[in-house]
Structures are given as C-alpha cells and as structure tokens.
mmCIF file of C-alpha atoms in Angstrom:
data_model
loop_
_atom_site.group_PDB
_atom_site.id
_atom_site.type_symbol
_atom_site.label_atom_id
_atom_site.label_comp_id
_atom_site.label_asym_id
_atom_site.label_seq_id
_atom_site.Cartn_x
_atom_site.Cartn_y
_atom_site.Cartn_z
ATOM 1 C CA MET K 1 97.550 -123.452 -138.554
ATOM 2 C CA GLY K 2 100.125 -121.826 -136.226
ATOM 3 C CA ALA K 3 102.528 -123.652 -134.007
ATOM 4 C CA LEU K 4 100.444 -125.231 -131.261
ATOM 5 C CA PRO K 5 101.710 -126.921 -128.097
ATOM 6 C CA ARG K 6 102.132 -130.354 -129.658
ATOM 7 C CA GLY K 7 104.870 -131.377 -127.287
ATOM 8 C CA LEU K 8 104.644 -131.942 -123.566
ATOM 9 C CA ALA K 9 105.156 -129.574 -120.664
ATOM 10 C CA ILE K 10 108.340 -129.812 -118.604
ATOM 11 C CA GLY K 11 106.210 -130.931 -115.659
ATOM 12 C CA GLU K 12 104.882 -133.814 -117.776
ATOM 13 C CA LEU K 13 108.356 -134.597 -119.084
ATOM 14 C CA LEU K 14 109.552 -135.158 -115.536
ATOM 15 C CA LYS K 15 107.006 -137.974 -115.156
ATOM 16 C CA LEU K 16 108.832 -140.105 -117.739
ATOM 17 C CA PRO K 17 110.617 -143.103 -116.185
ATOM 18 C CA THR K 18 114.093 -141.770 -117.024
ATOM 19 C CA LEU K 19 113.399 -138.421 -115.327
ATOM 20 C CA SER K 20 111.220 -139.537 -112.432
ATOM 21 C CA SER K 21 114.107 -139.028 -110.004
ATOM 22 C CA ALA K 22 115.251 -135.706 -111.523
ATOM 23 C CA GLU K 23 115.181 -132.632 -109.284
ATOM 24 C CA VAL K 24 113.995 -129.150 -110.230
ATOM 25 C CA LEU K 25 116.681 -126.820 -108.885
ATOM 26 C CA ALA K 26 115.113 -123.520 -110.003
ATOM 27 C CA GLY K 27 112.377 -122.034 -112.166
ATOM 28 C CA HIS K 28 109.517 -124.063 -110.656
ATOM 29 C CA ALA K 29 106.974 -121.523 -111.981
ATOM 30 C CA GLY K 30 108.000 -122.369 -115.554
ATOM 31 C CA LEU K 31 107.171 -126.076 -115.502
ATOM 32 C CA HIS K 32 104.268 -125.365 -117.864
ATOM 33 C CA ARG K 33 106.735 -124.564 -120.679
ATOM 34 C CA VAL K 34 106.255 -126.899 -123.622
ATOM 35 C CA VAL K 35 109.026 -129.074 -125.055
ATOM 36 C CA GLN K 36 108.863 -129.837 -128.768
ATOM 37 C CA ARG K 37 112.471 -130.934 -129.303
ATOM 38 C CA LEU K 38 115.595 -131.910 -127.364
ATOM 39 C CA ASN K 39 119.232 -130.983 -127.802
ATOM 40 C CA VAL K 40 122.533 -131.865 -126.141
ATOM 41 C CA MET K 41 125.101 -129.188 -125.317
ATOM 42 C CA THR K 42 128.497 -130.419 -126.463
ATOM 43 C CA VAL K 43 130.321 -127.102 -127.015
ATOM 44 C CA PRO K 44 130.504 -123.927 -124.894
ATOM 45 C CA ASP K 45 129.229 -121.708 -127.717
ATOM 46 C CA ILE K 46 125.841 -123.448 -127.988
ATOM 47 C CA LEU K 47 123.603 -120.396 -128.556
ATOM 48 C CA PRO K 48 123.704 -120.452 -132.409
ATOM 49 C CA TRP K 49 122.467 -124.046 -132.351
ATOM 50 C CA VAL K 50 119.546 -123.875 -129.923
ATOM 51 C CA LYS K 51 115.886 -123.512 -130.937
ATOM 52 C CA GLU K 52 112.640 -122.380 -129.387
ATOM 53 C CA ASP K 53 110.724 -124.863 -127.182
ATOM 54 C CA GLU K 54 113.861 -126.967 -126.737
ATOM 55 C CA PHE K 55 114.961 -128.944 -123.678
ATOM 56 C CA LEU K 56 118.730 -128.555 -123.586
ATOM 57 C CA LEU K 57 120.734 -131.305 -121.852
ATOM 58 C CA ALA K 58 124.271 -130.662 -120.644
ATOM 59 C CA THR K 59 127.027 -132.081 -118.497
ATOM 60 C CA GLY K 60 129.247 -129.743 -116.529
ATOM 61 C CA TYR K 61 132.072 -129.991 -119.094
ATOM 62 C CA PRO K 62 130.907 -127.400 -121.710
ATOM 63 C CA LEU K 63 129.305 -125.035 -119.174
ATOM 64 C CA PRO K 64 131.021 -121.768 -118.195
ATOM 65 C CA ARG K 65 132.875 -121.837 -114.901
ATOM 66 C CA SER K 66 132.084 -118.426 -113.416
ATOM 67 C CA PRO K 67 128.738 -117.781 -111.663
ATOM 68 C CA ALA K 68 128.218 -114.586 -113.707
ATOM 69 C CA GLU K 69 128.679 -116.409 -117.012
ATOM 70 C CA LEU K 70 126.323 -119.198 -115.926
ATOM 71 C CA ALA K 71 123.665 -116.615 -114.992
ATOM 72 C CA GLU K 72 124.080 -114.917 -118.372
ATOM 73 C CA LEU K 73 123.743 -118.294 -120.092
ATOM 74 C CA VAL K 74 120.353 -118.742 -118.409
ATOM 75 C CA SER K 75 119.234 -115.314 -119.647
ATOM 76 C CA ALA K 76 120.431 -116.062 -123.174
ATOM 77 C CA LEU K 77 118.667 -119.427 -123.305
ATOM 78 C CA ASP K 78 115.443 -117.916 -121.965
ATOM 79 C CA ALA K 79 115.611 -115.080 -124.524
ATOM 80 C CA ARG K 80 115.771 -117.672 -127.293
ATOM 81 C CA GLY K 81 112.605 -119.347 -126.037
ATOM 82 C CA LEU K 82 114.096 -122.551 -124.683
ATOM 83 C CA ALA K 83 111.871 -124.625 -122.468
ATOM 84 C CA ALA K 84 114.412 -125.693 -119.849
ATOM 85 C CA LEU K 85 117.993 -126.674 -119.110
ATOM 86 C CA GLY K 86 118.855 -130.128 -117.777
ATOM 87 C CA VAL K 87 122.284 -130.472 -116.155
ATOM 88 C CA LYS K 88 124.116 -133.613 -115.058
ATOM 89 C CA LEU K 89 126.454 -132.592 -112.257
ATOM 90 C CA GLY K 90 129.619 -134.491 -111.408
ATOM 91 C CA SER K 91 133.297 -134.269 -112.137
ATOM 92 C CA TYR K 92 133.344 -130.820 -113.739
ATOM 93 C CA ILE K 93 130.705 -128.981 -111.686
ATOM 94 C CA GLU K 94 129.545 -130.340 -108.351
ATOM 95 C CA ALA K 95 126.831 -127.724 -107.771
ATOM 96 C CA LEU K 96 125.302 -124.832 -109.675
ATOM 97 C CA PRO K 97 125.994 -121.382 -108.190
ATOM 98 C CA PRO K 98 123.201 -119.478 -106.374
ATOM 99 C CA ALA K 99 123.476 -116.574 -108.854
ATOM 100 C CA MET K 100 122.529 -118.893 -111.721
ATOM 101 C CA LEU K 101 119.607 -120.376 -109.795
ATOM 102 C CA ARG K 102 118.335 -116.942 -108.720
ATOM 103 C CA ARG K 103 118.386 -115.788 -112.345
ATOM 104 C CA ALA K 104 116.413 -118.881 -113.377
ATOM 105 C CA ASP K 105 113.852 -118.281 -110.617
ATOM 106 C CA ARG K 106 113.436 -114.666 -111.720
ATOM 107 C CA LEU K 107 112.849 -115.745 -115.330
ATOM 108 C CA ASP K 108 110.708 -118.805 -114.455
ATOM 109 C CA PHE K 109 113.243 -120.817 -116.448
ATOM 110 C CA PRO K 110 113.412 -124.415 -115.179
ATOM 111 C CA ILE K 111 116.815 -125.849 -114.364
ATOM 112 C CA ILE K 112 116.700 -129.579 -113.734
ATOM 113 C CA GLU K 113 119.367 -131.782 -112.226
ATOM 114 C CA ILE K 114 119.635 -135.000 -114.231
ATOM 115 C CA PRO K 115 120.543 -138.057 -112.110
ATOM 116 C CA ARG K 116 124.073 -139.253 -112.789
ATOM 117 C CA HIS K 117 122.960 -142.785 -113.629
ATOM 118 C CA VAL K 118 120.557 -141.633 -116.381
ATOM 119 C CA GLY K 119 121.889 -141.606 -119.927
ATOM 120 C CA PHE K 120 121.048 -138.757 -122.280
ATOM 121 C CA ASP K 121 120.195 -141.293 -125.005
ATOM 122 C CA ASP K 122 117.474 -142.788 -122.772
ATOM 123 C CA ILE K 123 116.001 -139.347 -122.140
ATOM 124 C CA LEU K 124 116.068 -138.526 -125.858
ATOM 125 C CA SER K 125 114.429 -141.821 -126.793
ATOM 126 C CA GLN K 126 111.598 -141.679 -124.259
ATOM 127 C CA ALA K 127 110.875 -137.962 -124.648
ATOM 128 C CA LEU K 128 110.876 -137.937 -128.453
ATOM 129 C CA THR K 129 108.657 -141.035 -128.577
ATOM 130 C CA ASP K 130 106.158 -139.375 -126.260
ATOM 131 C CA ILE K 131 106.239 -136.109 -128.233
ATOM 132 C CA ILE K 132 105.701 -137.884 -131.568
ATOM 133 C CA ASN K 133 102.778 -139.870 -130.158
ATOM 134 C CA ARG K 134 101.208 -136.682 -128.848
ATOM 135 C CA GLN K 135 101.722 -134.891 -132.163
ATOM 136 C CA SER K 136 99.981 -137.743 -133.966
ATOM 137 C CA ALA K 137 97.050 -137.562 -131.553
ATOM 138 C CA VAL K 138 96.881 -133.777 -131.964
ATOM 139 C CA LEU K 139 96.737 -134.070 -135.765
ATOM 140 C CA GLU K 140 93.920 -136.601 -135.556
ATOM 141 C CA ARG K 141 92.030 -134.361 -133.140
ATOM 142 C CA ALA K 142 92.600 -131.349 -135.407
ATOM 143 C CA GLU K 143 91.062 -133.148 -138.376
ATOM 144 C CA GLU K 144 88.098 -134.249 -136.286
ATOM 145 C CA ILE K 145 87.479 -130.678 -135.075
ATOM 146 C CA HIS K 146 87.840 -129.322 -138.604
ATOM 147 C CA ARG K 147 85.213 -131.754 -139.889
ATOM 148 C CA VAL K 148 82.813 -130.637 -137.132
ATOM 149 C CA PHE K 149 83.078 -126.973 -138.137
ATOM 150 C CA MET K 150 82.956 -127.693 -141.870
ATOM 151 C CA ARG K 151 79.763 -129.690 -141.349
ATOM 152 C CA ILE K 152 78.180 -126.649 -139.669
ATOM 153 C CA VAL K 153 78.979 -124.411 -142.639
ATOM 154 C CA LEU K 154 77.946 -126.978 -145.245
ATOM 155 C CA GLU K 155 74.598 -127.382 -143.492
ATOM 156 C CA GLY K 156 73.980 -123.635 -143.692
ATOM 157 C CA GLY K 157 75.164 -122.611 -140.237
ATOM 158 C CA GLY K 158 76.894 -119.326 -139.571
ATOM 159 C CA LEU K 159 78.665 -117.461 -136.783
ATOM 160 C CA PRO K 160 76.105 -118.298 -134.040
ATOM 161 C CA GLU K 161 76.381 -122.024 -134.714
ATOM 162 C CA ILE K 162 80.197 -121.912 -134.989
ATOM 163 C CA THR K 163 80.639 -119.955 -131.763
ATOM 164 C CA GLY K 164 78.161 -122.237 -129.999
ATOM 165 C CA LYS K 165 80.069 -125.358 -131.029
ATOM 166 C CA LEU K 166 83.449 -123.792 -130.193
ATOM 167 C CA SER K 167 82.197 -122.772 -126.755
ATOM 168 C CA GLN K 168 81.006 -126.329 -126.195
ATOM 169 C CA LEU K 169 84.378 -127.766 -127.232
ATOM 170 C CA ILE K 170 86.502 -125.486 -125.058
ATOM 171 C CA GLU K 171 83.997 -125.264 -122.175
ATOM 172 C CA GLY K 172 84.398 -121.495 -122.016
ATOM 173 C CA ALA K 173 83.273 -118.175 -123.447
ATOM 174 C CA VAL K 174 83.798 -117.445 -127.136
ATOM 175 C CA ALA K 175 83.356 -114.294 -129.214
ATOM 176 C CA VAL K 176 84.005 -113.312 -132.818
ATOM 177 C CA LEU K 177 85.287 -109.723 -132.868
ATOM 178 C CA ASP K 178 85.818 -107.192 -135.599
ATOM 179 C CA ASP K 179 89.086 -105.256 -135.625
ATOM 180 C CA ASP K 180 87.627 -102.607 -133.287
ATOM 181 C CA GLY K 181 86.657 -105.207 -130.677
ATOM 182 C CA ARG K 182 82.921 -105.174 -131.437
ATOM 183 C CA VAL K 183 81.248 -108.520 -130.858
ATOM 184 C CA LEU K 184 79.863 -110.029 -134.077
ATOM 185 C CA ALA K 185 78.741 -113.288 -132.469
ATOM 186 C CA SER K 186 79.320 -114.936 -129.119
ATOM 187 C CA SER K 187 78.470 -117.849 -126.878
ATOM 188 C CA ARG K 188 78.556 -117.893 -123.067
ATOM 189 C CA LEU K 189 80.091 -114.425 -123.113
ATOM 190 C CA GLU K 190 77.852 -113.397 -120.220
ATOM 191 C CA ASP K 191 79.672 -115.965 -118.060
ATOM 192 C CA ALA K 192 82.962 -114.103 -118.568
ATOM 193 C CA ALA K 193 81.622 -110.532 -118.720
ATOM 194 C CA GLY K 194 82.254 -109.832 -115.024
ATOM 195 C CA SER K 195 85.866 -111.015 -115.064
ATOM 196 C CA LEU K 196 86.547 -109.237 -118.386
ATOM 197 C CA ALA K 197 85.173 -105.983 -116.964
ATOM 198 C CA ALA K 198 87.171 -106.366 -113.729
ATOM 199 C CA ALA K 199 90.335 -106.857 -115.799
ATOM 200 C CA GLY K 200 89.608 -103.707 -117.815
ATOM 201 C CA LEU K 201 89.016 -105.688 -121.005
ATOM 202 C CA LEU K 202 85.314 -104.875 -121.447
ATOM 203 C CA ALA K 203 84.439 -101.323 -122.536
ATOM 204 C CA ALA K 204 81.230 -99.534 -121.576
ATOM 205 C CA ASP K 205 79.955 -99.832 -125.159
ATOM 206 C CA GLY K 206 80.388 -103.629 -125.106
ATOM 207 C CA ARG K 207 83.632 -103.775 -127.075
ATOM 208 C CA ILE K 208 86.260 -106.243 -125.874
ATOM 209 C CA LEU K 209 89.642 -104.551 -125.620
ATOM 210 C CA VAL K 210 92.247 -107.264 -126.028
ATOM 211 C CA GLY K 211 94.604 -105.211 -128.191
ATOM 212 C CA ASP K 212 94.983 -104.728 -131.910
ATOM 213 C CA GLU K 213 98.167 -106.708 -132.387
ATOM 214 C CA LEU K 214 97.998 -110.465 -132.690
ATOM 215 C CA PRO K 215 100.801 -112.630 -131.304
ATOM 216 C CA PRO K 216 102.965 -114.389 -133.904
ATOM 217 C CA ARG K 217 101.157 -117.610 -133.059
ATOM 218 C CA THR K 218 98.061 -118.571 -131.142
ATOM 219 C CA ARG K 219 99.077 -118.514 -127.511
ATOM 220 C CA VAL K 220 97.508 -117.824 -124.149
ATOM 221 C CA GLN K 221 97.581 -114.265 -122.815
ATOM 222 C CA ALA K 222 96.640 -113.058 -119.360
ATOM 223 C CA ALA K 223 95.685 -109.841 -117.568
ATOM 224 C CA GLY K 224 93.828 -109.118 -114.364
ATOM 225 C CA GLY K 225 93.278 -112.779 -113.571
ATOM 226 C CA VAL K 226 91.716 -113.499 -117.000
ATOM 227 C CA ARG K 227 93.345 -115.878 -119.480
ATOM 228 C CA TRP K 228 92.405 -115.755 -123.139
ATOM 229 C CA ALA K 229 93.635 -116.645 -126.612
ATOM 230 C CA LEU K 230 93.090 -114.918 -129.961
ATOM 231 C CA ALA K 231 93.153 -116.355 -133.467
ATOM 232 C CA PRO K 232 92.944 -114.163 -136.588
ATOM 233 C CA VAL K 233 90.203 -114.754 -139.153
ATOM 234 C CA LEU K 234 92.294 -114.599 -142.314
ATOM 235 C CA ALA K 235 91.337 -115.138 -145.945
ATOM 236 C CA GLY K 236 94.517 -114.676 -147.910
ATOM 237 C CA SER K 237 95.944 -111.314 -146.856
ATOM 238 C CA MET K 238 92.539 -109.982 -145.755
ATOM 239 C CA ARG K 239 91.626 -110.087 -142.079
ATOM 240 C CA HIS K 240 87.934 -110.449 -141.240
ATOM 241 C CA GLY K 241 88.279 -110.111 -137.489
ATOM 242 C CA ARG K 242 89.432 -112.282 -134.614
ATOM 243 C CA VAL K 243 88.139 -115.196 -132.585
ATOM 244 C CA LEU K 244 88.470 -114.829 -128.826
ATOM 245 C CA ALA K 245 88.389 -117.739 -126.397
ATOM 246 C CA VAL K 246 88.242 -116.988 -122.670
ATOM 247 C CA GLU K 247 89.455 -119.723 -120.358
ATOM 248 C CA GLY K 248 86.645 -121.439 -118.513
ATOM 249 C CA GLU K 249 86.499 -124.893 -116.963
ATOM 250 C CA ARG K 250 89.248 -126.261 -119.211
ATOM 251 C CA PRO K 251 92.771 -124.819 -119.531
ATOM 252 C CA LEU K 252 93.556 -123.085 -122.825
ATOM 253 C CA GLN K 253 95.961 -125.638 -124.233
ATOM 254 C CA HIS K 254 96.341 -128.474 -126.737
ATOM 255 C CA ASP K 255 93.008 -129.288 -128.427
ATOM 256 C CA VAL K 256 91.397 -126.116 -127.039
ATOM 257 C CA LEU K 257 93.777 -123.950 -129.077
ATOM 258 C CA ILE K 258 93.389 -126.268 -132.044
ATOM 259 C CA ALA K 259 89.623 -125.812 -131.921
ATOM 260 C CA LEU K 260 90.111 -122.036 -131.789
ATOM 261 C CA GLU K 261 92.296 -121.982 -134.890
ATOM 262 C CA ARG K 262 90.097 -124.403 -136.821
ATOM 263 C CA ALA K 263 87.042 -122.282 -136.018
ATOM 264 C CA ALA K 264 88.884 -119.185 -137.263
ATOM 265 C CA THR K 265 89.713 -120.971 -140.518
ATOM 266 C CA VAL K 266 86.099 -121.993 -141.113
ATOM 267 C CA ILE K 267 84.831 -118.499 -140.227
ATOM 268 C CA ALA K 268 87.257 -117.107 -142.830
ATOM 269 C CA LEU K 269 85.842 -119.504 -145.420
ATOM 270 C CA ASP K 270 82.312 -118.449 -144.485
ATOM 271 C CA ALA K 271 83.261 -114.755 -144.743
ATOM 272 C CA THR K 272 84.821 -115.324 -148.155
ATOM 273 C CA LYS K 273 81.703 -117.117 -149.341
ATOM 274 C CA LYS K 274 79.459 -114.288 -148.134
ATOM 275 C CA LEU K 275 81.643 -111.681 -149.854
ATOM 276 C CA ALA K 276 81.427 -113.612 -153.117
ATOM 277 C CA VAL K 277 77.640 -113.969 -152.830
ATOM 278 C CA SER K 278 77.303 -110.288 -151.953
ATOM 279 C CA ALA K 279 79.368 -109.272 -154.982
ATOM 280 C CA VAL K 280 77.132 -111.349 -157.284
ATOM 281 C CA GLU K 281 73.988 -109.899 -155.698
ATOM 282 C CA ARG K 282 75.259 -106.349 -156.167
ATOM 283 C CA LYS K 283 75.998 -107.145 -159.800
ATOM 284 C CA PHE K 284 72.420 -108.414 -160.339
ATOM 285 C CA GLN K 285 70.979 -105.400 -158.512
ATOM 286 C CA SER K 286 73.047 -102.994 -160.587
ATOM 287 C CA ASP K 287 72.088 -104.693 -163.858
ATOM 288 C CA PHE K 288 68.391 -104.685 -162.931
ATOM 289 C CA LEU K 289 68.518 -101.013 -161.914
ATOM 290 C CA HIS K 290 70.072 -100.082 -165.252
ATOM 291 C CA GLU K 291 67.346 -102.013 -167.069
ATOM 292 C CA LEU K 292 64.655 -100.174 -165.102
ATOM 293 C CA LEU K 293 66.167 -96.747 -165.690
ATOM 294 C CA GLY K 294 66.741 -97.566 -169.343
ATOM 295 C CA GLY K 295 63.110 -98.617 -169.808
ATOM 296 C CA ARG K 296 64.025 -102.112 -170.949
ATOM 297 C CA VAL K 297 61.661 -103.723 -168.410
ATOM 298 C CA GLN K 298 58.053 -102.693 -169.103
ATOM 299 C CA ASP K 299 55.877 -105.394 -167.524
ATOM 300 C CA PRO K 300 55.016 -104.367 -163.898
ATOM 301 C CA ARG K 301 54.606 -108.020 -162.869
ATOM 302 C CA GLU K 302 58.117 -108.843 -164.076
ATOM 303 C CA VAL K 303 59.458 -105.778 -162.271
ATOM 304 C CA LEU K 304 57.867 -106.894 -158.985
ATOM 305 C CA ARG K 305 58.961 -110.507 -159.390
ATOM 306 C CA ARG K 306 62.568 -109.625 -160.103
ATOM 307 C CA SER K 307 62.702 -106.961 -157.405
ATOM 308 C CA ARG K 308 61.476 -109.400 -154.738
ATOM 309 C CA SER K 309 64.201 -111.873 -155.709
ATOM 310 C CA LEU K 310 66.716 -109.089 -155.024
ATOM 311 C CA GLY K 311 65.190 -108.184 -151.663
ATOM 312 C CA TRP K 312 63.451 -105.042 -152.884
ATOM 313 C CA GLU K 313 59.775 -104.350 -152.097
ATOM 314 C CA LEU K 314 58.561 -102.039 -154.866
ATOM 315 C CA ASP K 315 54.775 -102.654 -154.580
ATOM 316 C CA ARG K 316 54.304 -99.780 -152.113
ATOM 317 C CA PRO K 317 54.472 -95.965 -152.225
ATOM 318 C CA LEU K 318 57.992 -94.911 -153.130
ATOM 319 C CA VAL K 319 59.885 -91.708 -153.874
ATOM 320 C CA VAL K 320 62.681 -91.885 -156.433
ATOM 321 C CA VAL K 321 65.595 -89.520 -155.864
ATOM 322 C CA VAL K 322 68.346 -89.049 -158.453
ATOM 323 C CA ALA K 323 71.304 -87.074 -157.211
ATOM 324 C CA GLU K 324 74.736 -86.092 -158.442
ATOM 325 C CA VAL K 325 77.459 -85.649 -155.885
ATOM 326 C CA GLU K 326 79.421 -82.488 -156.559
ATOM 327 C CA PRO K 327 83.121 -82.662 -155.696
ATOM 328 C CA ASP K 328 84.290 -80.552 -152.782
ATOM 329 C CA PRO K 329 86.612 -77.845 -154.169
ATOM 330 C CA ASP K 330 88.609 -77.926 -150.915
ATOM 331 C CA ASP K 331 89.101 -81.665 -151.133
ATOM 332 C CA ALA K 332 92.531 -82.362 -152.549
#
C-alpha cells in the first residue's frame, strides 16, 4: 500500500493544546497539508536534513537574515514537500518580512508563529503521540476494509460487488478502468457523470480521461471542480487497469483512500485468479481439440459431454474451417 495520509493536517495540528494559541501568518490555503513527522531547525543549512510531510520548527537564530533569503527558504522547503514551517519569534527576529510571507501565500505553504511560552519538546510530544495514535487506528481500519473485500472475492463476487462495496464505503462514485479509460465496472457513476463531463474528463464514447500516468502514490487530484483519486491494479509488474474514486459526500482522505487501495489490491488478486483459470481452460480446450482432430475420441456422447464442460455447443449444425495463415512477404 502507498503512503497514505496517516498523520494529521496542519489545521488539526493547531487544535492541540500546545498550539491552540499559535497564529497562522501566511499560507492559510495550505492548512490541509498532512504532517507525518516533526523536525527542529538547529543549523542554517537545514535542507539536506528535511523530509516530505514534515512540520519544521525553528527559532529566529538559524534563519537567514535577509528577506530574499527567507523567501527562498520557503520555496526550497515547499519544493521538498514539507507540510509547514513553525517559527518562534523573539530575540533574533522580531517579525518575518513581507516578502517571505507573500512567497508562502503564493505557494500555499503555511507559516505559523509559535507562542514564545510554548516549548518545542511539548509540541513534539503531543503531535507525535497524536500521529502515532492515528496511524494505529488507520492500520486497524485498513485490515478491516481488506477483510471486507477479501470476503467478497472468497464468496464468488467480482468487479460489480467490489465496486458496489467501495462506493458504499467512500460514499461516492467508483469505476474500474482499463488503461484506455474504458469502464469495466462501476457504481454510482451516473451521479458523477455530469460533473466529469463538465470538467472534460468524460469522452463521448464513455471513456473516462483522467490521464495515463499514475501519481507516485495514491493522492487526490482535481480539475474543473472535480476531485478524484486513482489506484493502480497491479499484480507483480503487470497492470490490470486502475480504480477511480470520485469525491462525493465524504472527502477523499484517510480511510477513503485506504479503501481505494485495498479494493485495487483485491481486484488484482481476482484478475490474477481469472488469468490462471483462463490459462487452464485454454489448455483443456487445446488438448480436447487435438484429441478430436486426431480421432482419439470416437463416442459422440463423450464428445458432447466434454464439449459442454468447455463451453462449446457442438450438438447443432456446424461448419469446420481449417486454415493456414500465409506470412506477408512485405512484413519484416
């Protein structure tokens, strides 16, 4: 399973007791960014040590002094996928320059002023405890969802049942697509058809055009007022299509994305099973055909019985055609 939002959004982080009096100075539109880890800036050259989805805490001491350098620091942190920057102002920097805050607003990168009386150790303790508790709950939910989908497959269900259950879990439209965007199975897709068409994502032939490339991890994408997420249906190195979830009543986050990825995993297992069964059936069909052509099966009743088990109806008028395909001399 890919990296899912198992942390908490910056907006949720600010509800913790230690940060309840913190002030968002810039980047208000990025408060949905998810924090999975925390770090403290102790040296000016911090960039080699930061990680994606990180909430970086800093005093004014290691920060650059010029407004241009502070603005560039914001750009560099955003480019590395950090969630936000928390700054405790005081002796070294009394206020952050407007150029830095404008850059953060343009990038939707939250900059938060940490109250002077709040210790970084208290923030680390409360935030990490909350993140770990949420991760534990997410893992339990993931196992529960996985058992639901596995039960469907074990009881003989297929794509219609899986998409129906996934649609119920996420409270939105779901579709299983092949690599060309053709719908193999869906549930509640008619509810989202209008918005998909308005966003230019629904072709006239019914294909859903959400792009060929998959993001490096399951994440929400948006276009034309429509929000969706894609998960690949992978069995080893072979891709059997994609699972699309269109945002409905519930936001596409946390257990919604987990359900999407778990459904994709079970669909991959189902596809692998069907390929294996199909290969065995083709082997039986080929062996039976060779026996017929070789005259090794003489009893008409046995021929009919075995043919019906293979899905062939031979007790009707038939024409047998034997052909040899001649190679095209112009075909290299």
